[in-house]
Amino acid sequence: MEGPDLGAFALDLDDLAEAFAHLAMFPLFEIAHYILMCQAVRADSGGLGLSRKHPLATWVCCMLMCSAGGVISSLLLGLPLIGPLSKTPNVLLASAIWYLTFYSPFDAVHKLVNFAPVLLFTYCVKELHRSHTILGGVLKARKEFSASFLVQVCIGVIGGAGSGFMLNFQRLVRGKWSPETNQILHPTVVLKECLISAVLFTLPAGVLPITQDQLLLLTAIVMVIVKVTLSLTNVGDPFKPIENVLCVPIFGRVEATGNAGVKKKYE
């Protein structure tokens, strides 16, 4: 009895990775991204009150969140900030989703999106989109700073987690300022995933035993698994145990600084 043809499996995996790497993000994956960004603005603004009083401000906030990675990376790379908003189909699509999120009859779209199976599917599609934006950020930075590992990692992280950094700035449009909630002070699981992924994407060819396309596919799969797990369970930050082991010998205990109360507040 012959065993499984591992060569054929490897070939299929290569084909799958290559197909995923060349998968167009517009419109399906962009739709998932725009939906979640508009939902984030709605949740952060406290519901529909702001959209009724200040529809323009709500639209601007949603556009900033939808194009956060592109806007911030353009700022850091010295490129035109308006560039990410120059793609008319994307802006029209994001605007349509903004309108449906805040003004659909009987709030039907909001209720549909927050229906558990639909929301979980949207999360999965978004994570596939995120893996592409991380790699896109790394490649974008590589064109301008081919010798800088740090710049490529930073722009890769911004590409995947730009909305988290944009959150405070879109609050300014609504007249709210909360600098204590920024991603640098309180990095999220998404930010940590993006950082690790960006570092891997920046490694020179040959360091890892897989191709860039395979790494992209693997990154997407892991991100989907993490998101689904966090959405369905209460496991918390999966990076926390590792941080607790590494940070204490490297940076010391929080109690040693006399700020034990601060530690308890944010745990």
PDB file of N, CA and C in Angstrom, residues 33 37 40-41 44 59-76 81-82 84-85 157-174 176-178 181-184 191:
ATOM      1  N   HIS A  33     -13.171  44.973   6.031  1.00  0.00           N
ATOM      2  CA  HIS A  33     -12.380  45.978   6.758  1.00  0.00           C
ATOM      3  C   HIS A  33     -13.211  47.230   7.022  1.00  0.00           C
ATOM      4  N   MET A  37     -14.418  48.851  10.676  1.00  0.00           N
ATOM      5  CA  MET A  37     -13.960  50.187  11.044  1.00  0.00           C
ATOM      6  C   MET A  37     -15.142  51.116  11.346  1.00  0.00           C
ATOM      7  N   ALA A  40     -16.517  50.183  14.608  1.00  0.00           N
ATOM      8  CA  ALA A  40     -15.656  50.663  15.689  1.00  0.00           C
ATOM      9  C   ALA A  40     -15.939  52.124  16.003  1.00  0.00           C
ATOM     10  N   VAL A  41     -16.127  52.933  14.959  1.00  0.00           N
ATOM     11  CA  VAL A  41     -16.455  54.353  15.168  1.00  0.00           C
ATOM     12  C   VAL A  41     -17.800  54.490  15.861  1.00  0.00           C
ATOM     13  N   ASP A  44     -17.362  53.464  19.498  1.00  0.00           N
ATOM     14  CA  ASP A  44     -16.534  54.407  20.241  1.00  0.00           C
ATOM     15  C   ASP A  44     -17.239  55.740  20.465  1.00  0.00           C
ATOM     16  N   TRP A  59     -18.649  60.833   9.217  1.00  0.00           N
ATOM     17  CA  TRP A  59     -18.090  60.349   7.957  1.00  0.00           C
ATOM     18  C   TRP A  59     -16.567  60.506   7.941  1.00  0.00           C
ATOM     19  N   VAL A  60     -16.068  61.644   8.396  1.00  0.00           N
ATOM     20  CA  VAL A  60     -14.626  61.874   8.423  1.00  0.00           C
ATOM     21  C   VAL A  60     -13.946  60.857   9.336  1.00  0.00           C
ATOM     22  N   CYS A  61     -14.549  60.594  10.484  1.00  0.00           N
ATOM     23  CA  CYS A  61     -13.983  59.607  11.412  1.00  0.00           C
ATOM     24  C   CYS A  61     -13.899  58.233  10.754  1.00  0.00           C
ATOM     25  N   CYS A  62     -14.946  57.850  10.053  1.00  0.00           N
ATOM     26  CA  CYS A  62     -14.955  56.545   9.394  1.00  0.00           C
ATOM     27  C   CYS A  62     -13.922  56.472   8.279  1.00  0.00           C
ATOM     28  N   MET A  63     -13.768  57.546   7.512  1.00  0.00           N
ATOM     29  CA  MET A  63     -12.769  57.546   6.446  1.00  0.00           C
ATOM     30  C   MET A  63     -11.350  57.466   7.016  1.00  0.00           C
ATOM     31  N   LEU A  64     -11.131  58.156   8.133  1.00  0.00           N
ATOM     32  CA  LEU A  64      -9.815  58.090   8.773  1.00  0.00           C
ATOM     33  C   LEU A  64      -9.508  56.671   9.251  1.00  0.00           C
ATOM     34  N   MET A  65     -10.501  56.018   9.821  1.00  0.00           N
ATOM     35  CA  MET A  65     -10.290  54.659  10.311  1.00  0.00           C
ATOM     36  C   MET A  65     -10.120  53.667   9.160  1.00  0.00           C
ATOM     37  N   CYS A  66     -10.900  53.837   8.112  1.00  0.00           N
ATOM     38  CA  CYS A  66     -10.825  52.923   6.964  1.00  0.00           C
ATOM     39  C   CYS A  66      -9.494  53.007   6.237  1.00  0.00           C
ATOM     40  N   SER A  67      -8.878  54.184   6.244  1.00  0.00           N
ATOM     41  CA  SER A  67      -7.602  54.376   5.535  1.00  0.00           C
ATOM     42  C   SER A  67      -6.462  54.659   6.502  1.00  0.00           C
ATOM     43  N   ALA A  68      -6.601  54.222   7.749  1.00  0.00           N
ATOM     44  CA  ALA A  68      -5.636  54.575   8.793  1.00  0.00           C
ATOM     45  C   ALA A  68      -4.219  54.135   8.458  1.00  0.00           C
ATOM     46  N   GLY A  69      -4.060  52.887   8.057  1.00  0.00           N
ATOM     47  CA  GLY A  69      -2.726  52.384   7.759  1.00  0.00           C
ATOM     48  C   GLY A  69      -2.037  53.171   6.658  1.00  0.00           C
ATOM     49  N   GLY A  70      -2.782  53.478   5.602  1.00  0.00           N
ATOM     50  CA  GLY A  70      -2.213  54.226   4.487  1.00  0.00           C
ATOM     51  C   GLY A  70      -1.861  55.649   4.854  1.00  0.00           C
ATOM     52  N   VAL A  71      -2.726  56.305   5.623  1.00  0.00           N
ATOM     53  CA  VAL A  71      -2.490  57.702   6.009  1.00  0.00           C
ATOM     54  C   VAL A  71      -1.272  57.816   6.921  1.00  0.00           C
ATOM     55  N   ILE A  72      -1.209  56.972   7.948  1.00  0.00           N
ATOM     56  CA  ILE A  72      -0.100  57.069   8.908  1.00  0.00           C
ATOM     57  C   ILE A  72       1.219  56.664   8.259  1.00  0.00           C
ATOM     58  N   SER A  73       1.209  55.612   7.462  1.00  0.00           N
ATOM     59  CA  SER A  73       2.450  55.199   6.796  1.00  0.00           C
ATOM     60  C   SER A  73       2.914  56.265   5.801  1.00  0.00           C
ATOM     61  N   SER A  74       1.984  56.934   5.128  1.00  0.00           N
ATOM     62  CA  SER A  74       2.361  58.027   4.219  1.00  0.00           C
ATOM     63  C   SER A  74       2.990  59.172   4.989  1.00  0.00           C
ATOM     64  N   LEU A  75       2.449  59.464   6.169  1.00  0.00           N
ATOM     65  CA  LEU A  75       3.024  60.515   7.020  1.00  0.00           C
ATOM     66  C   LEU A  75       4.449  60.166   7.413  1.00  0.00           C
ATOM     67  N   LEU A  76       4.693  58.938   7.810  1.00  0.00           N
ATOM     68  CA  LEU A  76       6.015  58.526   8.255  1.00  0.00           C
ATOM     69  C   LEU A  76       7.018  58.440   7.113  1.00  0.00           C
ATOM     70  N   LEU A  81      -0.322  62.699   2.204  1.00  0.00           N
ATOM     71  CA  LEU A  81      -1.272  62.108   3.150  1.00  0.00           C
ATOM     72  C   LEU A  81      -2.605  61.794   2.492  1.00  0.00           C
ATOM     73  N   ILE A  82      -2.937  62.560   1.460  1.00  0.00           N
ATOM     74  CA  ILE A  82      -4.232  62.370   0.799  1.00  0.00           C
ATOM     75  C   ILE A  82      -4.198  61.169  -0.144  1.00  0.00           C
ATOM     76  N   PRO A  84      -3.963  57.835   0.191  1.00  0.00           N
ATOM     77  CA  PRO A  84      -4.879  56.709   0.431  1.00  0.00           C
ATOM     78  C   PRO A  84      -6.335  57.017   0.109  1.00  0.00           C
ATOM     79  N   LEU A  85      -6.691  58.298   0.087  1.00  0.00           N
ATOM     80  CA  LEU A  85      -8.072  58.680  -0.221  1.00  0.00           C
ATOM     81  C   LEU A  85      -8.266  59.020  -1.695  1.00  0.00           C
ATOM     82  N   VAL A 157       3.830  47.174  10.693  1.00  0.00           N
ATOM     83  CA  VAL A 157       2.927  47.208  11.848  1.00  0.00           C
ATOM     84  C   VAL A 157       1.814  48.219  11.626  1.00  0.00           C
ATOM     85  N   ILE A 158       2.166  49.387  11.112  1.00  0.00           N
ATOM     86  CA  ILE A 158       1.167  50.418  10.841  1.00  0.00           C
ATOM     87  C   ILE A 158       0.159  49.939   9.804  1.00  0.00           C
ATOM     88  N   GLY A 159       0.661  49.212   8.810  1.00  0.00           N
ATOM     89  CA  GLY A 159      -0.237  48.692   7.783  1.00  0.00           C
ATOM     90  C   GLY A 159      -1.274  47.744   8.351  1.00  0.00           C
ATOM     91  N   GLY A 160      -0.873  46.931   9.317  1.00  0.00           N
ATOM     92  CA  GLY A 160      -1.807  45.959   9.879  1.00  0.00           C
ATOM     93  C   GLY A 160      -2.623  46.460  11.038  1.00  0.00           C
ATOM     94  N   ALA A 161      -2.071  47.407  11.817  1.00  0.00           N
ATOM     95  CA  ALA A 161      -2.756  47.876  13.032  1.00  0.00           C
ATOM     96  C   ALA A 161      -2.921  49.385  13.048  1.00  0.00           C
ATOM     97  N   GLY A 162      -2.998  49.986  11.874  1.00  0.00           N
ATOM     98  CA  GLY A 162      -3.085  51.447  11.800  1.00  0.00           C
ATOM     99  C   GLY A 162      -4.318  52.029  12.465  1.00  0.00           C
ATOM    100  N   SER A 163      -5.429  51.296  12.440  1.00  0.00           N
ATOM    101  CA  SER A 163      -6.669  51.817  13.021  1.00  0.00           C
ATOM    102  C   SER A 163      -6.529  52.041  14.519  1.00  0.00           C
ATOM    103  N   GLY A 164      -5.734  51.206  15.182  1.00  0.00           N
ATOM    104  CA  GLY A 164      -5.520  51.387  16.614  1.00  0.00           C
ATOM    105  C   GLY A 164      -4.795  52.679  16.916  1.00  0.00           C
ATOM    106  N   PHE A 165      -3.841  53.053  16.051  1.00  0.00           N
ATOM    107  CA  PHE A 165      -3.124  54.306  16.231  1.00  0.00           C
ATOM    108  C   PHE A 165      -3.981  55.506  15.814  1.00  0.00           C
ATOM    109  N   MET A 166      -4.878  55.294  14.856  1.00  0.00           N
ATOM    110  CA  MET A 166      -5.725  56.377  14.369  1.00  0.00           C
ATOM    111  C   MET A 166      -6.884  56.671  15.318  1.00  0.00           C
ATOM    112  N   LEU A 167      -7.175  55.753  16.218  1.00  0.00           N
ATOM    113  CA  LEU A 167      -8.352  55.885  17.078  1.00  0.00           C
ATOM    114  C   LEU A 167      -8.372  57.214  17.829  1.00  0.00           C
ATOM    115  N   ASN A 168      -7.252  57.598  18.425  1.00  0.00           N
ATOM    116  CA  ASN A 168      -7.209  58.849  19.176  1.00  0.00           C
ATOM    117  C   ASN A 168      -7.390  60.069  18.283  1.00  0.00           C
ATOM    118  N   PHE A 169      -6.867  59.997  17.058  1.00  0.00           N
ATOM    119  CA  PHE A 169      -6.958  61.141  16.155  1.00  0.00           C
ATOM    120  C   PHE A 169      -8.381  61.331  15.633  1.00  0.00           C
ATOM    121  N   GLN A 170      -9.092  60.222  15.374  1.00  0.00           N
ATOM    122  CA  GLN A 170     -10.469  60.379  14.935  1.00  0.00           C
ATOM    123  C   GLN A 170     -11.355  60.857  16.082  1.00  0.00           C
ATOM    124  N   ARG A 171     -10.927  60.595  17.317  1.00  0.00           N
ATOM    125  CA  ARG A 171     -11.665  61.141  18.459  1.00  0.00           C
ATOM    126  C   ARG A 171     -11.550  62.659  18.512  1.00  0.00           C
ATOM    127  N   LEU A 172     -10.409  63.174  18.069  1.00  0.00           N
ATOM    128  CA  LEU A 172     -10.237  64.625  18.025  1.00  0.00           C
ATOM    129  C   LEU A 172     -11.280  65.280  17.119  1.00  0.00           C
ATOM    130  N   VAL A 173     -11.621  64.605  16.036  1.00  0.00           N
ATOM    131  CA  VAL A 173     -12.641  65.132  15.125  1.00  0.00           C
ATOM    132  C   VAL A 173     -13.978  65.258  15.855  1.00  0.00           C
ATOM    133  N   ARG A 174     -14.206  64.374  16.808  1.00  0.00           N
ATOM    134  CA  ARG A 174     -15.442  64.395  17.592  1.00  0.00           C
ATOM    135  C   ARG A 174     -15.320  65.246  18.846  1.00  0.00           C
ATOM    136  N   LYS A 176     -13.037  64.874  21.290  1.00  0.00           N
ATOM    137  CA  LYS A 176     -12.644  64.084  22.453  1.00  0.00           C
ATOM    138  C   LYS A 176     -11.161  63.783  22.375  1.00  0.00           C
ATOM    139  N   TRP A 177     -10.470  63.842  23.501  1.00  0.00           N
ATOM    140  CA  TRP A 177      -9.041  63.572  23.528  1.00  0.00           C
ATOM    141  C   TRP A 177      -8.730  62.659  24.708  1.00  0.00           C
ATOM    142  N   SER A 178      -8.169  61.516  24.435  1.00  0.00           N
ATOM    143  CA  SER A 178      -7.868  60.548  25.497  1.00  0.00           C
ATOM    144  C   SER A 178      -6.516  59.910  25.225  1.00  0.00           C
ATOM    145  N   THR A 181      -5.082  56.227  26.247  1.00  0.00           N
ATOM    146  CA  THR A 181      -5.553  54.954  25.681  1.00  0.00           C
ATOM    147  C   THR A 181      -4.777  54.540  24.436  1.00  0.00           C
ATOM    148  N   ASN A 182      -3.631  55.167  24.172  1.00  0.00           N
ATOM    149  CA  ASN A 182      -2.946  54.876  22.912  1.00  0.00           C
ATOM    150  C   ASN A 182      -2.296  53.498  22.926  1.00  0.00           C
ATOM    151  N   GLN A 183      -2.011  53.013  21.713  1.00  0.00           N
ATOM    152  CA  GLN A 183      -1.503  51.654  21.510  1.00  0.00           C
ATOM    153  C   GLN A 183      -0.092  51.451  22.057  1.00  0.00           C
ATOM    154  N   ILE A 184       0.680  52.515  22.159  1.00  0.00           N
ATOM    155  CA  ILE A 184       2.037  52.373  22.679  1.00  0.00           C
ATOM    156  C   ILE A 184       2.003  52.047  24.167  1.00  0.00           C
ATOM    157  N   LEU A 191      -1.823  44.328  17.742  1.00  0.00           N
ATOM    158  CA  LEU A 191      -0.547  45.018  17.553  1.00  0.00           C
ATOM    159  C   LEU A 191       0.624  44.061  17.718  1.00  0.00           C
TER     160      LEU A 191
END
